[in-house]
CSV table of C-alpha atoms in Angstrom, one decimal:
chain,number,residue,atom,x,y,z
B,785,MET,CA,52.9,43.4,-20.2
B,786,LYS,CA,55.2,42.9,-17.4
B,787,LYS,CA,56.1,39.5,-19.0
B,788,LEU,CA,57.0,41.0,-22.4
B,789,PRO,CA,60.7,42.4,-22.6
B,790,VAL,CA,59.6,46.3,-23.2
B,791,TYR,CA,61.8,49.1,-23.4
B,792,THR,CA,59.4,52.4,-22.9
B,793,GLU,CA,61.0,55.7,-24.1
B,794,SER,CA,58.5,58.2,-22.3
B,795,ILE,CA,58.4,61.6,-24.4
B,796,PRO,CA,56.0,64.5,-23.9
B,797,GLY,CA,52.7,63.8,-24.9
B,798,GLY,CA,53.2,59.7,-25.3
B,799,ALA,CA,55.5,57.0,-25.3
B,800,ILE,CA,57.2,55.0,-27.5
B,801,VAL,CA,57.6,51.3,-26.9
B,802,ALA,CA,60.0,48.7,-28.4
B,803,THR,CA,60.2,45.4,-28.0
B,804,ASN,CA,61.3,42.3,-30.5
B,805,LEU,CA,59.7,40.3,-33.3
B,806,GLU,CA,59.7,36.9,-31.0
B,807,ALA,CA,58.2,38.0,-27.9
B,808,VAL,CA,55.1,39.7,-29.4
B,809,LEU,CA,54.6,36.7,-31.4
B,810,ASN,CA,55.2,34.3,-28.6
B,811,PHE,CA,52.7,36.4,-26.5
B,812,GLY,CA,50.0,36.2,-29.5
B,813,ARG,CA,50.7,32.4,-29.7
B,814,SER,CA,50.5,31.6,-25.9
B,815,LYS,CA,47.0,33.5,-25.0
B,816,SER,CA,45.1,32.2,-28.0
B,817,LEU,CA,46.1,28.4,-27.9
B,818,TRP,CA,43.1,26.4,-29.9
B,819,TYR,CA,42.7,23.1,-28.9
B,820,LEU,CA,41.8,20.0,-31.0
B,821,LEU,CA,39.0,18.1,-29.2
B,822,PHE,CA,40.6,14.8,-28.2
B,823,GLY,CA,38.4,13.3,-24.9
B,824,THR,CA,38.1,9.5,-25.1
B,825,ALA,CA,37.1,8.6,-21.5
B,826,CYS,CA,36.1,10.1,-17.9
B,827,CYS,CA,38.7,13.1,-18.2
B,828,ALA,CA,37.0,14.5,-21.4
B,829,ILE,CA,34.2,15.3,-18.6
B,830,GLU,CA,36.3,17.6,-16.9
B,831,LEU,CA,38.2,18.9,-19.9
B,832,MET,CA,34.4,19.7,-20.7
B,833,CYS,CA,34.0,21.4,-17.1
B,834,THR,CA,36.9,23.3,-17.7
B,835,GLY,CA,35.7,24.7,-20.6
B,836,ALA,CA,32.4,25.5,-19.3
B,837,SER,CA,31.2,28.5,-17.2
B,838,ARG,CA,32.4,27.8,-13.9
B,839,TYR,CA,36.1,27.1,-14.9
B,840,ASP,CA,36.1,29.2,-18.1
B,841,PHE,CA,39.0,28.1,-20.4
B,842,ASP,CA,38.0,31.1,-22.3
B,843,ARG,CA,39.5,33.3,-20.2
B,844,LEU,CA,43.0,32.0,-21.5
B,845,GLY,CA,41.7,32.7,-24.9
B,846,MET,CA,41.5,28.8,-25.9
B,847,ILE,CA,38.8,28.0,-27.2
B,848,PHE,CA,37.3,24.1,-28.8
B,849,ARG,CA,38.7,24.2,-32.6
B,850,ALA,CA,37.2,20.7,-33.9
B,851,SER,CA,39.6,20.8,-36.9
B,852,PRO,CA,43.2,19.7,-36.2
B,853,ARG,CA,44.4,22.2,-39.3
B,854,GLN,CA,43.9,25.1,-37.2
B,855,ALA,CA,44.6,24.0,-34.0
B,856,ASP,CA,47.7,25.0,-31.4
B,857,LEU,CA,47.3,22.1,-29.3
B,858,ILE,CA,45.8,18.7,-28.7
B,859,ILE,CA,44.2,17.8,-25.0
B,860,ALA,CA,44.6,13.5,-25.1
B,861,ALA,CA,41.6,13.4,-22.3
B,862,GLY,CA,41.4,9.7,-21.5
B,863,THR,CA,42.1,6.0,-22.5
B,864,ILE,CA,44.0,5.6,-25.6
B,865,THR,CA,43.7,2.0,-27.1
B,866,LYS,CA,45.7,0.5,-29.4
B,867,LYS,CA,43.1,1.1,-31.8
B,868,MET,CA,42.6,4.5,-31.3
B,869,ALA,CA,46.3,5.4,-31.6
B,870,PRO,CA,46.9,5.9,-35.2
B,871,ARG,CA,44.0,8.0,-35.3
B,872,LEU,CA,45.3,10.1,-32.6
B,873,ARG,CA,48.8,10.0,-34.6
B,874,ARG,CA,47.1,11.3,-37.5
B,875,LEU,CA,45.4,14.1,-35.9
B,876,TYR,CA,48.7,15.1,-34.7
B,877,ASP,CA,50.1,14.5,-38.1
B,878,GLN,CA,47.7,17.1,-39.7
B,879,MET,CA,47.8,19.7,-37.1
B,880,SER,CA,50.3,22.4,-38.3
B,881,GLU,CA,53.6,23.4,-36.6
B,882,PRO,CA,54.1,24.5,-33.8
B,883,ARG,CA,52.1,22.2,-32.2
B,884,TYR,CA,51.8,20.7,-28.6
B,885,VAL,CA,50.4,18.0,-26.4
B,886,ILE,CA,48.7,17.8,-23.4
B,887,ALA,CA,48.5,14.4,-22.1
B,888,MET,CA,46.0,14.4,-19.3
B,889,GLY,CA,44.8,12.1,-16.8
B,890,GLY,CA,46.8,8.7,-15.7
B,891,CYS,CA,45.6,6.6,-18.5
B,892,THR,CA,47.2,8.8,-21.0
B,893,VAL,CA,49.9,9.5,-19.1
B,894,LYS,CA,51.1,5.9,-18.2
B,895,GLY,CA,47.7,3.1,-19.0
B,896,GLY,CA,46.2,4.4,-15.7
B,897,PRO,CA,44.3,1.5,-14.0
B,898,PHE,CA,44.9,-0.4,-17.4
B,899,TYR,CA,48.5,-0.5,-16.7
B,900,TYR,CA,47.9,-4.3,-15.5
B,901,ASP,CA,46.2,-6.9,-16.8
B,902,SER,CA,45.1,-4.7,-20.1
B,903,TYR,CA,46.4,-6.3,-23.7
B,904,SER,CA,44.5,-2.9,-25.3
B,905,VAL,CA,45.6,0.3,-23.7
B,906,GLU,CA,48.4,2.4,-24.7
B,907,LYS,CA,51.0,2.6,-21.6
B,908,GLY,CA,51.3,5.7,-22.2
B,909,ILE,CA,51.1,8.6,-25.4
B,910,ASP,CA,54.6,9.1,-25.5
B,911,HIS,CA,54.8,6.1,-27.6
B,912,ILE,CA,52.4,7.6,-30.3
B,913,VAL,CA,53.5,11.4,-30.2
B,914,PRO,CA,56.0,13.7,-28.1
B,915,VAL,CA,54.4,15.4,-25.0
B,916,ASP,CA,54.8,18.6,-23.7
B,917,ILE,CA,52.7,18.7,-20.6
B,918,TYR,CA,52.0,15.7,-18.3
B,919,ILE,CA,49.0,16.0,-16.0
B,920,PRO,CA,48.9,13.4,-13.7
B,921,GLY,CA,45.3,12.4,-11.7
B,922,CYS,CA,42.4,10.1,-12.3
B,923,PRO,CA,40.7,12.2,-13.7
B,924,PRO,CA,42.5,15.4,-12.7
B,925,ARG,CA,40.6,18.3,-11.5
B,926,PRO,CA,40.0,21.4,-13.6
B,927,GLU,CA,42.2,23.7,-11.4
B,928,SER,CA,45.0,20.6,-12.6
B,929,LEU,CA,44.2,21.3,-16.0
B,930,LEU,CA,44.2,25.1,-16.1
B,931,GLU,CA,47.5,24.6,-14.2
B,932,GLY,CA,49.2,22.7,-17.0
B,933,CYS,CA,47.7,25.2,-19.7
B,934,LEU,CA,49.4,28.1,-17.4
B,935,HIS,CA,52.2,25.8,-17.3
B,936,LEU,CA,52.5,25.6,-21.3
B,937,GLN,CA,51.8,29.1,-22.1
B,938,GLU,CA,55.1,29.6,-19.9
B,939,LYS,CA,57.0,27.2,-22.5
B,940,ILE,CA,55.8,28.7,-25.3
B,941,ARG,CA,56.8,32.2,-24.0
B,942,LYS,CA,60.0,31.3,-23.7
B,943,GLN,CA,60.4,29.4,-26.8
B,944,LYS,CA,62.9,30.9,-29.7
B,945,LEU,CA,61.4,31.5,-33.0
B,946,SER,CA,64.5,29.2,-34.1
B,947,GLU,CA,62.8,26.4,-32.1
B,948,TRP,CA,59.7,26.2,-34.4
B,949,GLN,CA,60.5,23.7,-36.6
B,950,GLU,CA,62.4,21.1,-34.9
B,951,LYS,CA,60.2,19.0,-33.7
S,596,MET,CA,6.6,-20.6,-14.5
S,597,THR,CA,9.3,-20.6,-11.7
S,598,GLN,CA,13.3,-21.7,-11.7
S,599,GLN,CA,12.3,-24.9,-10.4
S,600,GLU,CA,9.2,-25.5,-12.9
S,601,LEU,CA,11.6,-24.5,-16.2
S,602,THR,CA,14.0,-27.0,-14.8
S,603,ALA,CA,11.9,-29.5,-14.8
S,604,TYR,CA,10.7,-29.0,-18.2
S,605,ILE,CA,13.3,-28.6,-19.9
S,606,GLN,CA,15.1,-32.0,-18.3
S,607,ALA,CA,11.4,-33.4,-19.1
S,608,ASN,CA,11.2,-32.1,-23.3
S,609,PHE,CA,14.7,-31.6,-24.4
S,610,ASP,CA,15.5,-35.2,-24.6
S,611,GLY,CA,18.6,-35.1,-23.1
S,612,LYS,CA,19.9,-32.3,-25.1
S,613,LEU,CA,20.6,-29.9,-22.5
S,614,THR,CA,22.2,-31.7,-19.7
S,615,LEU,CA,21.7,-29.9,-15.9
S,616,LEU,CA,24.7,-29.1,-14.3
S,617,ASP,CA,25.6,-29.0,-10.4
S,618,THR,CA,27.3,-25.7,-10.1
S,619,GLY,CA,25.3,-25.3,-6.4
S,620,ARG,CA,24.1,-22.1,-7.3
S,621,ALA,CA,20.8,-21.0,-7.5
S,622,GLU,CA,20.1,-20.7,-10.7
S,623,PRO,CA,20.1,-23.9,-12.9
S,624,MET,CA,23.3,-23.9,-15.3
S,625,PHE,CA,23.0,-26.4,-18.4
S,626,GLU,CA,25.1,-28.2,-20.6
S,627,VAL,CA,25.0,-28.7,-24.6
S,628,LYS,CA,27.1,-30.9,-26.7
S,629,PRO,CA,28.4,-28.9,-29.8
S,630,GLU,CA,26.4,-31.2,-32.3
S,631,ASP,CA,23.0,-30.4,-30.9
S,632,LEU,CA,23.7,-26.4,-30.5
S,633,VAL,CA,21.9,-25.0,-33.1
S,634,ASP,CA,19.2,-27.3,-33.3
S,635,THR,CA,18.7,-26.7,-29.6
S,636,ALA,CA,18.7,-23.1,-29.5
S,637,ARG,CA,16.1,-23.0,-32.2
S,638,HIS,CA,14.1,-25.4,-29.9
S,639,LEU,CA,14.4,-23.2,-27.0
S,640,ARG,CA,13.4,-20.2,-29.3
S,641,ASP,CA,10.4,-21.7,-31.1
S,642,ASP,CA,8.6,-23.5,-28.0
S,643,PRO,CA,5.1,-22.3,-27.0
S,644,GLN,CA,5.7,-22.8,-23.9
S,645,LEU,CA,9.3,-20.8,-23.0
S,646,LYS,CA,9.6,-18.4,-26.4
S,647,PHE,CA,13.4,-17.4,-25.6
S,648,ASP,CA,13.7,-14.6,-28.1
S,649,PHE,CA,16.3,-12.6,-26.8
S,650,LEU,CA,20.3,-13.3,-26.5
S,651,CYS,CA,21.5,-11.4,-23.6
S,652,ASN,CA,24.9,-12.5,-23.4
S,653,LEU,CA,27.5,-14.7,-25.3
S,654,GLY,CA,30.8,-14.9,-23.7
S,655,GLY,CA,33.7,-17.3,-23.5
S,656,VAL,CA,35.3,-18.7,-20.2
S,657,ASP,CA,38.7,-20.4,-20.3
S,658,THR,CA,38.7,-22.4,-16.9
S,659,ARG,CA,42.6,-23.6,-17.7
S,660,GLN,CA,41.2,-27.1,-18.3
S,661,ARG,CA,39.2,-26.2,-21.1
S,662,LEU,CA,37.3,-23.4,-23.1
S,663,GLU,CA,33.6,-22.7,-22.8
S,664,VAL,CA,31.5,-20.6,-24.2
S,665,VAL,CA,28.0,-19.7,-22.2
S,666,TYR,CA,24.8,-18.5,-23.4
S,667,SER,CA,22.3,-16.1,-21.5
S,668,ILE,CA,18.9,-16.1,-23.2
S,669,ALA,CA,15.5,-14.4,-22.1
S,670,SER,CA,12.4,-14.8,-23.0
S,671,MET,CA,10.7,-11.4,-22.9
S,672,THR,CA,6.9,-12.2,-23.2
S,673,LYS,CA,7.3,-15.4,-20.5
S,674,HIS,CA,9.7,-13.8,-18.3
S,675,LEU,CA,12.3,-16.5,-18.3
S,676,ARG,CA,16.1,-16.3,-18.2
S,677,LEU,CA,18.4,-19.7,-18.9
S,678,ASP,CA,22.0,-20.1,-18.9
S,679,PHE,CA,23.4,-22.7,-21.1
S,680,LYS,CA,27.3,-23.8,-22.2
S,681,LEU,CA,29.0,-25.4,-24.6
S,682,ALA,CA,32.4,-26.9,-23.2
S,683,LEU,CA,35.3,-27.3,-25.7
S,684,GLY,CA,39.0,-28.8,-25.4
S,685,TYR,CA,42.0,-26.5,-25.9
S,686,GLU,CA,43.2,-28.0,-29.7
S,687,ASN,CA,41.1,-26.6,-32.2
S,688,PRO,CA,38.4,-25.0,-30.5
S,689,SER,CA,35.5,-24.6,-32.8
S,690,ALA,CA,31.8,-23.9,-32.4
S,691,GLU,CA,28.8,-23.7,-34.6
S,692,THR,CA,27.1,-20.1,-35.2
S,693,ILE,CA,23.9,-19.3,-33.5
S,694,THR,CA,23.4,-16.0,-35.5
S,695,SER,CA,20.6,-18.0,-37.7
S,696,VAL,CA,18.6,-18.1,-34.4
S,697,TRP,CA,19.7,-15.2,-32.4
S,698,PRO,CA,21.1,-12.9,-35.0
S,699,ALA,CA,22.3,-11.0,-32.2
S,700,ALA,CA,24.7,-13.5,-31.9
S,701,ASN,CA,27.4,-11.9,-34.8
S,702,TRP,CA,29.1,-9.1,-32.7
S,703,TYR,CA,29.5,-11.5,-29.9
S,704,GLU,CA,30.8,-14.6,-32.0
S,705,ARG,CA,33.5,-12.1,-33.8
S,706,GLU,CA,34.4,-10.7,-30.5
S,707,MET,CA,35.2,-14.2,-29.1
S,708,ASN,CA,36.8,-15.5,-32.5
S,709,GLU,CA,39.4,-12.7,-31.8
S,710,LEU,CA,39.8,-13.0,-27.9
S,711,TYR,CA,39.7,-16.7,-27.6
S,712,GLY,CA,40.7,-18.4,-30.7
S,713,ILE,CA,37.4,-20.1,-30.7
S,714,GLU,CA,36.7,-21.1,-34.6
S,715,ILE,CA,32.9,-19.9,-35.5
S,716,ARG,CA,31.9,-22.2,-38.4
S,717,ASN,CA,29.7,-20.6,-41.0
S,718,HIS,CA,29.7,-17.4,-39.6
S,719,PRO,CA,28.5,-14.6,-41.9
S,720,ASP,CA,31.0,-12.0,-41.7
S,721,LEU,CA,34.1,-13.2,-39.1
S,722,ARG,CA,36.4,-9.9,-39.0
S,723,PRO,CA,37.9,-8.8,-36.0
S,724,LEU,CA,36.0,-6.1,-34.0
S,725,LEU,CA,37.8,-5.3,-31.1
S,726,LEU,CA,41.6,-5.3,-31.7
S,727,PRO,CA,43.7,-3.7,-34.3
S,728,ASP,CA,43.3,-4.5,-38.0
S,729,ASP,CA,46.7,-5.6,-37.9
S,730,TRP,CA,47.0,-7.6,-34.3
S,731,ASP,CA,49.4,-10.8,-34.5
S,732,GLN,CA,50.1,-11.2,-31.2
S,733,GLY,CA,47.5,-14.5,-30.4
S,734,HIS,CA,44.4,-14.2,-28.2
S,735,PRO,CA,44.2,-12.0,-25.5
S,736,MET,CA,41.7,-13.3,-22.8
S,737,LEU,CA,43.4,-16.8,-23.0
S,738,LYS,CA,45.0,-17.8,-19.3
S,739,ASN,CA,48.3,-18.7,-20.8
S,740,TRP,CA,48.4,-15.2,-23.1
S,741,ASP,CA,51.5,-13.1,-23.0
S,742,ALA,CA,53.2,-10.1,-25.2
S,743,PRO,CA,55.9,-7.9,-24.8
S,744,ASP,CA,54.3,-4.9,-23.1
S,745,PHE,CA,51.6,-6.9,-21.1
S,746,ILE,CA,52.1,-6.4,-17.5
S,747,ARG,CA,50.6,-9.1,-15.3
S,748,MET,CA,49.0,-7.6,-11.5
S,749,PRO,CA,51.5,-8.5,-9.0
S,750,GLU,CA,50.0,-11.3,-6.7
S,751,LEU,CA,49.8,-10.0,-3.5
């Protein structure tokens, strides 16, 4: 509760808590990020591991959502080829606002080991969709992904209602 | 049949259609002329001593002097392997399809067509396989290929 801007007025037998709508909405949104499955290469294995019991994504309120229409977040985990790029863009377009993108791993961020001598790999998904959080590594460990998600939560908590439609 | 026996058998029975190349390697490599390709392939498959019934791989090579198509075949019943290649010039490279002999060649030939620009004559379905549908930047596996966002590894 420390992260919410609340005003507490103690009264005999209880308390009145006052806060603003924006803080409540952002708190709710940041603690229930449903993410779209988009794993294309080795990073997807780390993503699955993060979702499994050892690292447990569920404790952040994050669950796999295999439909773009109910997902808040797309974690692009893996190499995005030029042939795959229009599909990624289409899925992103189908997601409802406000939506977020995490670029996980070297390939997604900047082409990774395929930066040189490759005709087929997109050199960074920021050419296709706007990215909120970049997670470096090849592949990044689950801890890195969790850290990235925590940063995204912080970003969401600081967002203004008026910014929702801007992207 | 050992490698030596296979080499001798092919030199004796294919009346010069498969020429043994001096590659300096342990495994023999043959070259076939474009006009003999399909006949030779069918002969290799149907010969009762060889029975090459499986196409393992089919790939293109850009040697900077010429283009080559390399066929790797195997015999599942006789436990044999054989490689042979087809040499093509840079100008209008074109090869006859061998899908009538080994249907597995279908996808390999499509792939080679888009990556090396080798035209495959009489192929049943020569659509692009790997590259995007609206690709207009040429044939990326050629050594002299270039594109705006293609970054070559620096020489060390």
